Short mmCIF file of C-alpha atoms in Angstrom, two decimals:
data_model
loop_
_atom_site.label_atom_id
_atom_site.label_comp_id
_atom_site.label_asym_id
_atom_site.label_seq_id
_atom_site.Cartn_x
_atom_site.Cartn_y
_atom_site.Cartn_z
CA MET A 21 85.95 186.93 111.70
CA ARG A 22 85.44 186.19 108.00
CA THR A 23 89.17 185.61 107.61
CA ASN A 24 89.12 183.08 110.45
CA ILE A 25 86.16 181.23 108.92
CA THR A 26 87.91 181.10 105.54
CA SER A 27 91.09 179.78 107.13
CA ALA A 28 89.14 177.12 109.02
CA THR A 29 87.35 176.11 105.81
CA GLN A 30 90.63 175.81 103.95
CA PHE A 31 92.14 173.80 106.79
CA CYS A 32 89.21 171.36 106.81
CA LYS A 33 89.36 170.99 103.05
CA SER A 34 93.12 170.31 103.19
CA PHE A 35 92.63 167.86 106.04
CA PHE A 36 89.89 165.88 104.26
CA ASP A 37 91.93 165.89 101.04
CA THR A 38 94.82 164.39 102.97
CA ILE A 39 92.53 161.75 104.49
CA LEU A 40 91.15 160.94 101.03
CA VAL A 41 94.64 160.54 99.55
CA PHE A 42 95.64 158.35 102.50
CA CYS A 43 92.59 156.12 102.03
CA VAL A 44 93.28 155.82 98.30
CA TRP A 45 96.89 154.93 99.07
CA ILE A 46 95.80 152.25 101.55
CA SER A 47 93.40 150.83 98.96
CA VAL A 48 96.17 150.70 96.37
CA VAL A 49 98.53 148.97 98.80
CA VAL A 50 95.85 146.41 99.71
CA PHE A 51 95.09 145.84 96.04
CA LEU A 52 98.73 145.45 95.10
CA SER A 53 99.38 143.09 97.97
CA SER A 54 96.41 140.97 96.90
CA VAL A 55 97.65 140.62 93.34
CA ALA A 56 101.38 140.46 94.11
CA SER A 57 101.13 137.10 95.79
CA ALA A 58 99.08 133.95 95.60
CA ASP A 59 98.40 130.83 97.59
CA LEU A 60 99.77 127.57 96.27
CA ILE A 61 97.80 124.51 97.31
CA LYS A 62 99.75 121.27 96.94
CA LEU A 63 97.45 118.26 96.56
CA LYS A 64 98.25 114.79 97.86
CA ASN A 65 97.78 113.36 94.38
CA GLY A 66 100.67 115.50 93.14
CA GLY A 67 98.62 118.30 91.56
CA GLU A 68 98.81 122.01 92.35
CA VAL A 69 96.23 124.79 92.48
CA ARG A 70 97.22 128.46 92.45
CA GLY A 71 95.00 131.31 93.56
CA LYS A 72 93.68 133.05 96.69
CA LEU A 73 92.29 131.11 99.64
CA LEU A 74 88.84 132.63 100.27
CA ARG A 75 87.21 130.87 103.18
CA THR A 76 86.80 127.67 105.15
CA THR A 77 83.43 125.98 105.47
CA SER A 78 82.42 123.25 107.89
CA GLY A 79 80.13 120.42 106.92
CA SER A 80 80.58 116.71 106.83
CA ALA A 81 84.20 117.47 105.94
CA GLU A 82 86.19 120.69 106.06
CA THR A 83 86.74 122.26 102.65
CA ARG A 84 88.80 125.06 101.16
CA VAL A 85 87.53 127.53 98.56
CA ILE A 86 90.16 128.94 96.22
CA GLN A 87 89.74 131.72 93.69
CA THR A 88 92.01 130.73 90.81
CA LEU A 89 94.25 133.11 88.91
CA SER A 90 91.84 132.94 85.97
CA GLY A 91 88.99 134.26 88.15
CA GLY A 92 87.03 131.06 88.79
CA SER A 93 86.65 129.29 92.12
CA ILE A 94 87.36 125.72 93.21
CA THR A 95 86.24 123.90 96.34
CA ILE A 96 88.70 121.29 97.63
CA ASP A 97 88.29 118.80 100.44
CA SER A 98 90.97 119.51 103.07
CA GLN A 99 91.75 115.83 103.29
CA ASN A 100 93.14 116.02 99.74
CA ILE A 101 95.53 118.90 100.57
CA GLU A 102 99.19 118.18 101.38
CA PHE A 103 100.02 121.76 102.39
CA ILE A 104 99.28 125.42 101.57
CA THR A 105 101.87 128.17 101.18
CA ASN A 106 102.06 131.70 99.83
CA ARG A 107 104.54 133.12 97.35
CA PRO A 108 104.86 136.06 94.89
CA LEU A 109 103.13 135.90 91.53
CA SER A 110 106.44 136.69 89.87
CA ILE A 111 107.59 133.23 90.93
CA GLU A 112 104.60 131.70 89.18
CA GLU A 113 105.44 133.63 86.02
CA TYR A 114 109.08 132.56 86.27
CA GLU A 115 108.15 128.90 86.50
CA SER A 116 105.94 129.23 83.44
CA ARG A 117 108.66 131.00 81.47
CA SER A 118 111.38 128.54 82.52
CA LYS A 119 109.31 125.58 81.29
CA GLU A 120 108.66 127.16 77.88
CA ILE A 121 112.06 128.54 76.87
CA GLU A 122 114.51 126.82 74.54
CA ASP A 123 117.57 125.27 76.11
CA THR A 124 120.00 127.76 74.58
CA VAL A 125 122.45 130.25 76.05
CA GLU A 126 120.54 133.18 74.52
CA ALA A 127 117.16 132.07 75.92
CA HIS A 128 118.49 131.48 79.42
CA LEU A 129 120.31 134.82 79.32
CA ARG A 130 117.08 136.66 78.40
CA LEU A 131 115.25 134.95 81.26
CA ALA A 132 118.10 135.82 83.64
CA ASP A 133 117.78 139.49 82.64
CA TRP A 134 114.00 139.28 83.25
CA CYS A 135 114.70 137.83 86.72
CA LEU A 136 117.04 140.73 87.46
CA LYS A 137 114.32 143.26 86.59
CA ASN A 138 111.83 141.40 88.78
CA HIS A 139 114.20 141.04 91.75
CA LEU A 140 114.37 137.23 91.56
CA SER A 141 118.00 136.80 92.53
CA SER A 142 118.09 133.05 93.17
CA GLN A 143 116.17 132.34 89.94
CA ARG A 144 118.63 134.50 88.02
CA LEU A 145 121.53 132.47 89.42
CA GLU A 146 119.66 129.31 88.47
CA GLN A 147 119.59 130.49 84.85
CA MET A 148 123.26 131.42 85.01
CA GLU A 149 124.02 127.87 86.17
CA LYS A 150 122.17 126.53 83.13
CA ILE A 151 124.19 128.86 80.90
CA ILE A 152 127.57 127.61 82.10
CA GLN A 153 126.37 124.03 81.63
CA LEU A 154 125.91 124.91 77.96
CA ASP A 155 128.90 127.24 77.71
CA PRO A 156 131.42 126.64 80.55
CA ASP A 157 133.45 129.72 79.58
CA HIS A 158 130.54 132.19 79.44
CA ALA A 159 132.14 135.20 81.14
CA LYS A 160 128.93 137.01 82.17
CA ALA A 161 127.38 133.91 83.74
CA ARG A 162 130.62 133.04 85.52
CA ALA A 163 130.91 136.56 86.90
CA ALA A 164 127.29 136.52 88.13
CA LEU A 165 127.99 133.25 89.97
CA GLY A 166 131.08 134.71 91.63
CA TYR A 167 133.74 132.98 89.55
CA SER A 168 137.05 134.37 88.36
CA LYS A 169 139.69 132.69 86.22
CA ARG A 170 142.84 131.57 88.04
CA ASP A 171 145.56 129.60 86.28
CA GLY A 172 143.16 128.77 83.47
CA GLU A 173 140.47 127.43 85.83
CA TRP A 174 137.22 129.06 86.92
CA MET A 175 137.07 129.36 90.71
CA THR A 176 134.84 131.09 93.24
CA ARG A 177 136.40 133.52 95.71
CA ASP A 178 135.86 131.00 98.51
CA GLU A 179 137.69 128.35 96.51
CA VAL A 180 140.58 130.71 95.76
CA MET A 181 140.95 131.70 99.40
CA ARG A 182 140.66 128.12 100.66
CA LYS A 183 143.28 127.05 98.12
CA ASN A 184 145.59 129.71 99.56
CA GLY A 185 145.01 128.45 103.09
CA TYR A 186 142.53 131.04 104.34
CA ILE A 187 139.38 130.43 106.38
CA LYS A 188 136.22 132.54 106.46
CA TYR A 189 135.65 134.02 109.92
CA LYS A 190 132.78 136.43 110.61
CA GLY A 191 132.63 137.62 107.01
CA ARG A 192 136.37 137.95 106.36
CA TYR A 193 139.22 135.61 105.46
CA VAL A 194 141.96 134.85 107.96
CA SER A 195 144.80 132.34 108.24
CA SER A 196 144.40 129.34 110.53
CA ALA A 197 146.93 130.85 112.93
CA GLU A 198 145.05 134.16 113.01
CA LEU A 199 141.77 132.33 113.55
CA GLU A 200 143.22 130.63 116.60
CA LEU A 201 144.27 134.00 118.02
CA LEU A 202 140.91 135.58 117.30
CA GLU A 203 138.95 132.84 119.02
CA LYS A 204 141.06 132.62 122.15
CA ASN A 205 142.37 135.01 124.76
CA GLN A 206 145.94 135.01 126.01
CA ALA A 207 145.19 132.97 129.13
CA GLU A 208 143.60 130.22 127.05
CA LEU A 209 146.54 130.14 124.66
CA GLU A 210 149.00 129.80 127.54
CA ALA A 211 146.97 126.97 129.08
CA GLU A 212 146.82 125.16 125.74
CA ARG A 213 150.56 125.52 125.07
CA LYS A 214 151.33 123.72 128.32
CA TRP A 215 149.40 120.71 127.05
CA ILE A 216 151.40 120.46 123.82
CA LYS A 217 154.57 119.34 125.65
CA LYS A 218 152.61 116.80 127.70
CA VAL A 219 150.82 115.25 124.74
CA LYS A 220 154.03 115.08 122.69
CA LEU A 221 155.80 113.25 125.52
CA TRP A 222 152.97 110.77 126.04
CA LEU A 223 152.87 109.99 122.32
CA ILE A 224 156.61 109.29 122.37
CA TRP A 225 156.02 106.87 125.24
CA LEU A 226 153.16 105.14 123.41
CA ASN A 227 155.26 104.68 120.27
CA GLY A 228 158.35 103.54 122.15
CA ASN A 229 159.44 100.07 123.16
CA ASP A 230 159.30 100.57 126.93
CA LEU A 231 156.21 98.71 128.16
CA LEU A 232 156.02 100.68 131.44
CA GLN A 233 156.15 104.00 129.56
CA GLN A 234 153.48 102.78 127.15
CA GLN A 235 151.20 101.96 130.08
CA GLU A 236 151.97 105.29 131.77
CA GLY A 237 151.26 107.23 128.58
CA LEU A 238 147.94 105.44 128.04
CA LYS A 239 146.98 106.03 131.68
CA ASN A 240 147.72 109.75 131.32
CA PHE A 241 145.46 110.03 128.24
CA GLN A 242 142.69 108.18 130.05
CA GLU A 243 142.76 110.76 132.86
CA VAL A 244 142.59 113.90 130.69
CA SER A 245 139.50 116.04 131.39
CA ASP A 246 140.80 119.60 130.94
CA PRO A 247 139.12 121.39 127.96
CA HIS A 248 142.39 123.29 127.38
CA ALA A 249 143.97 119.99 126.30
CA VAL A 250 141.71 119.71 123.26
CA ALA A 251 143.79 121.90 120.92
CA ALA A 252 146.97 119.92 121.58
CA LEU A 253 145.19 116.58 121.30
CA ALA A 254 143.56 117.50 117.99
CA ARG A 255 146.73 118.99 116.49
CA LEU A 256 149.04 116.10 117.40
CA MET A 257 146.65 113.15 117.08
CA GLY A 258 143.91 114.14 114.60
CA LYS A 259 145.99 113.33 111.48
CA HIS A 260 148.26 110.72 113.06
CA LYS A 261 149.23 107.89 110.70
CA HIS A 262 148.35 105.19 113.24
CA ILE A 263 144.68 104.29 113.51
CA ALA A 264 145.12 103.36 117.18
CA ILE A 265 146.25 106.91 118.03
CA ARG A 266 143.25 108.47 116.28
CA SER A 267 140.95 106.02 118.07
CA LEU A 268 142.58 107.05 121.36
CA LEU A 269 141.87 110.67 120.42
CA VAL A 270 138.15 109.93 120.09
CA ALA A 271 138.10 108.18 123.48
CA THR A 272 140.01 111.04 125.12
CA LEU A 273 137.74 113.72 123.66
CA ASP A 274 134.77 111.75 124.96
CA GLN A 275 136.04 112.35 128.52
CA ILE A 276 136.32 116.12 128.14
CA PRO A 277 133.23 118.22 128.94
CA GLY A 278 132.06 121.37 127.18
CA ASN A 279 132.08 122.51 123.55
CA LYS A 280 135.82 122.45 122.80
CA PRO A 281 135.82 118.79 121.67
CA LEU A 282 133.04 119.44 119.14
CA ARG A 283 135.23 120.78 116.31
CA PRO A 284 137.84 117.95 116.30
CA LEU A 285 135.11 115.34 116.63
CA ALA A 286 133.23 116.84 113.68
CA GLU A 287 136.44 116.96 111.63
CA LEU A 288 137.02 113.26 112.31
CA VAL A 289 133.46 112.45 111.24
CA LEU A 290 133.92 114.38 107.99
CA THR A 291 137.51 113.63 106.99
CA ASP A 292 138.94 110.53 108.65
CA PRO A 293 139.54 107.80 106.03
CA ILE A 294 138.59 104.97 108.42
CA GLN A 295 134.85 104.37 108.83
CA THR A 296 135.14 102.91 112.34
CA ILE A 297 136.79 106.10 113.58
CA ARG A 298 134.17 108.26 111.85
CA ASN A 299 131.41 106.20 113.44
CA SER A 300 133.03 106.38 116.89
CA ALA A 301 133.41 110.16 116.67
CA LEU A 302 129.78 110.56 115.60
CA GLU A 303 128.64 108.30 118.44
CA VAL A 304 130.49 110.54 120.93
CA LEU A 305 128.76 113.60 119.46
CA THR A 306 125.31 112.04 119.78
CA LYS A 307 125.87 111.35 123.48
CA ARG A 308 126.29 115.04 124.33
CA ASP A 309 124.77 118.38 123.41
CA ALA A 310 126.24 118.70 119.92
CA THR A 311 124.31 121.80 118.85
CA GLY A 312 127.59 123.68 118.50
CA ALA A 313 128.85 121.09 115.99
CA ILE A 314 125.94 121.55 113.59
CA ALA A 315 127.66 124.50 111.88
CA PHE A 316 130.64 122.31 110.91
CA PHE A 317 128.35 119.81 109.18
CA ILE A 318 126.40 122.56 107.41
CA GLU A 319 129.71 123.79 106.01
CA GLY A 320 130.45 120.20 104.97
CA LEU A 321 127.30 120.19 102.83
CA LYS A 322 128.99 122.83 100.62
CA ASN A 323 132.26 120.95 100.25
CA LYS A 324 133.77 120.40 96.80
CA SER A 325 134.09 116.69 97.57
CA ASN A 326 130.88 114.70 97.29
CA ILE A 327 132.21 112.26 99.89
CA ILE A 328 132.33 115.06 102.48
CA VAL A 329 128.81 116.18 101.49
CA LYS A 330 127.46 112.68 102.13
CA ARG A 331 129.24 112.41 105.47
CA ALA A 332 127.86 115.79 106.49
CA GLY A 333 124.38 114.51 105.69
CA GLN A 334 124.97 111.46 107.87
CA GLY A 335 126.17 113.68 110.68
CA LEU A 336 123.13 115.95 110.51
CA GLU A 337 120.85 112.92 110.48
CA SER A 338 122.26 112.10 113.93
CA ILE A 339 122.63 115.55 115.54
CA GLY A 340 120.64 117.94 113.34
CA ASP A 341 117.36 119.66 114.17
CA ARG A 342 114.74 121.51 112.13
CA SER A 343 116.99 124.55 111.82
CA VAL A 344 119.13 122.66 109.29
CA VAL A 345 116.24 121.79 106.96
CA PRO A 346 116.90 124.63 104.43
CA ASP A 347 120.59 123.68 104.22
CA LEU A 348 119.74 120.02 103.68
CA ILE A 349 117.26 120.93 100.95
CA SER A 350 119.98 122.88 99.12
CA ALA A 351 122.31 119.87 99.32
CA LEU A 352 119.87 117.23 98.02
CA THR A 353 121.69 117.38 94.70
CA THR A 354 125.17 118.85 94.37
CA SER A 355 127.38 119.38 91.35
CA HIS A 356 131.05 118.40 91.54
CA THR A 357 133.86 118.97 89.09
CA TYR A 358 136.58 116.38 88.49
CA ARG A 359 139.94 117.01 86.79
CA VAL A 360 141.18 114.01 84.80
CA ARG A 361 144.10 113.32 82.46
CA VAL A 362 143.02 111.81 79.16
CA PRO A 363 144.54 111.27 75.70
CA ASP A 364 144.62 114.52 73.75
CA THR A 365 142.10 113.88 70.97
CA THR A 366 139.39 116.01 69.43
CA SER A 367 136.85 114.22 71.58
CA THR A 368 135.02 115.98 74.36
CA TYR A 369 134.64 114.40 77.79
CA SER A 370 131.55 114.52 79.96
CA TYR A 371 129.11 112.37 81.85
CA ASN A 372 126.83 110.77 79.28
CA THR A 373 123.08 110.38 79.70
CA ASN A 374 123.54 106.66 80.41
CA GLY A 375 125.79 107.48 83.36
CA THR A 376 129.10 106.63 81.68
CA PHE A 377 132.06 108.95 81.30
CA GLY A 378 133.94 109.58 78.08
CA GLY A 379 133.79 111.03 74.60
CA SER A 380 133.42 109.84 71.05
CA GLY A 381 135.91 107.07 70.39
CA VAL A 382 137.41 107.15 73.90
CA VAL A 383 136.14 105.23 76.93
CA LEU A 384 137.63 105.27 80.42
CA PRO A 385 138.25 101.97 82.23
CA PRO A 386 135.10 100.73 84.02
CA ASP A 387 136.65 100.97 87.50
CA ILE A 388 137.66 104.58 86.86
CA GLU A 389 134.17 105.40 85.55
CA ALA A 390 132.60 103.88 88.67
CA GLY A 391 135.00 105.73 90.96
CA LEU A 392 134.27 109.09 89.32
CA LEU A 393 130.52 108.52 89.51
CA ALA A 394 130.83 107.63 93.21
CA GLY A 395 132.96 110.69 93.93
CA ARG A 396 135.98 108.64 95.08
CA TYR A 397 138.47 110.81 93.18
CA PRO A 398 138.01 114.37 94.53
CA ASN A 399 141.48 115.33 93.21
CA GLY A 400 141.05 113.73 89.78
CA VAL A 401 142.79 110.74 88.22
CA ILE A 402 145.44 110.11 85.59
CA VAL A 403 144.35 107.64 82.91
CA LEU A 404 147.13 106.21 80.78
CA PRO A 405 146.25 104.69 77.39
CA SER A 406 146.56 100.90 77.08
CA GLN A 407 148.09 101.23 73.58
CA GLN A 408 150.41 103.71 71.92
CA PRO A 409 152.29 104.68 75.12
CA LYS A 410 153.73 107.82 73.52
CA VAL A 411 150.52 109.77 73.27
CA GLN A 412 150.01 113.39 74.23
CA MET A 413 147.78 113.88 77.26
CA ARG A 414 145.65 116.77 78.44
CA THR A 415 143.71 117.64 81.58
CA VAL A 416 139.97 118.13 81.25
CA SER A 417 137.24 119.12 83.70
CA VAL A 418 134.10 117.04 83.96
CA LYS A 419 131.06 117.90 86.04
CA HIS A 420 128.57 115.48 87.54
CA LEU A 421 125.34 116.12 89.45
CA HIS A 422 125.07 113.80 92.45
CA GLN A 423 121.83 112.89 94.23
CA ASN A 424 122.84 112.64 97.88
CA GLU A 425 120.94 109.84 99.57
CA ALA A 426 122.48 110.61 102.99
CA VAL A 427 121.08 114.15 102.81
CA LEU A 428 117.64 112.86 101.82
CA LEU A 429 117.65 110.39 104.74
CA ALA A 430 118.52 113.23 107.13
CA LEU A 431 115.63 115.30 105.79
CA GLN A 432 113.22 112.40 106.13
CA LYS A 433 114.25 111.72 109.72
CA ILE A 434 114.09 115.35 110.86
CA THR A 435 110.85 116.31 109.06
CA GLN A 436 109.00 112.97 108.81
CA GLN A 437 108.28 113.97 105.18
CA ASN A 438 109.48 112.59 101.86
CA PHE A 439 109.46 114.57 98.62
CA GLY A 440 112.40 112.67 97.16
CA TYR A 441 115.00 114.81 95.41
CA ASN A 442 112.44 117.43 94.35
CA GLU A 443 114.01 120.53 95.88
CA ARG A 444 111.14 122.73 94.79
CA LEU A 445 108.51 120.67 96.67
CA TRP A 446 110.70 120.55 99.75
CA ARG A 447 111.00 124.34 99.74
CA LEU A 448 107.27 124.81 99.23
CA TRP A 449 106.48 122.45 102.10
CA TRP A 450 109.05 124.13 104.36
CA ALA A 451 107.54 127.54 103.59
CA SER A 452 104.09 126.24 104.48
CA THR A 453 105.38 125.19 107.92
CA GLN A 454 106.80 128.65 108.48
CA ASN A 455 103.44 130.19 107.55
CA GLN A 456 101.84 128.09 110.26
CA THR A 457 104.21 129.55 112.84
CA GLY A 458 103.23 133.08 111.90
CA LEU A 459 106.34 133.86 109.86
CA VAL A 460 106.11 135.29 106.35
CA PRO A 461 108.83 133.66 104.19
CA VAL A 462 109.75 134.74 100.69
CA ILE A 463 109.52 131.64 98.50
CA GLN A 464 111.89 131.61 95.56
#
């Protein structure tokens, strides 16, 4: 009997010890969670208050009481609050550190290492971007950003693969021919091949001199409604040298139901050199459910050409929804590199603070400067000197940060908000809207 009582006593003691440890653990977790994050209150006058939201009181006007990070408390009229969001304290510390450091490679590298220790991946990449702006050949920063050196030029893996003709499909790179096979079954491929012969023949008729054949070919295009015809139409007409043929493509795709016309229509909006064709293709998209085309425009926001980025913004303004807001925020400002041929001097070439391009003692022609600033030369330009024709030339890379008005207009239309080109404020506001829906975003 005594043994049983002793065993029961030991069991109870062990049980209560376990409960005590569990309670202590819960208290620690609650404490850590309370100090690991903070509320950020964005005021309509542009100010910010950081702390913990304590309570809401009702009187003549609703107010918010915030305990600041220093331990005091502030009462704010809700009418003065733009939005409230929650984010980790490590982000607050990062912002303070980033404002105080010197603009040197060493300082940014130290802050990047601090970000790595504090699991701030996007902030670390931000510092690496600043490093390569100061030192374009900094190997560690380039490696962190996913660059490798190919033929003397720093390129990301995506850029290398795209240059070699590969496309990213479900996390891996495939050729365009392989992509077509992956996305379609054998029956679809057979049905599409039958259309290639028809479309080729009709195009021959349209480009011939026989008026009756021209009319017959046009009539045939006007009657197409089979989705299996889309691949042949896009392949044979999408890059046709005659504007009239590409316009006919838009009209023909407009007749075809389903999602298959979405890709060629989006490609026309993004890449066709004629604005009227781009506008017509976008108008066709807006008349139907174009949700499936949104992905093509999101990809366009990441394009190396600023012209494509702006067109993607215009497209999303017309067919985008709130799901594209984070992608638009990331594309508010985009950096683009231009390769240009210039006289080989000791001068360095870059975009100057006054918006001009050139180096000490060397100035590019005004029309070339304007074209580079507008992004009209995605493949670079060759600038020949006006004097001394026998001068050695060299190719240099110049980088320019573009503010994309088309992207900002798309954001304003979709969100009915306007924080200008301030990406940080856009992200804070977007996080606050996700908090309201019950989600818990990680703001970085």
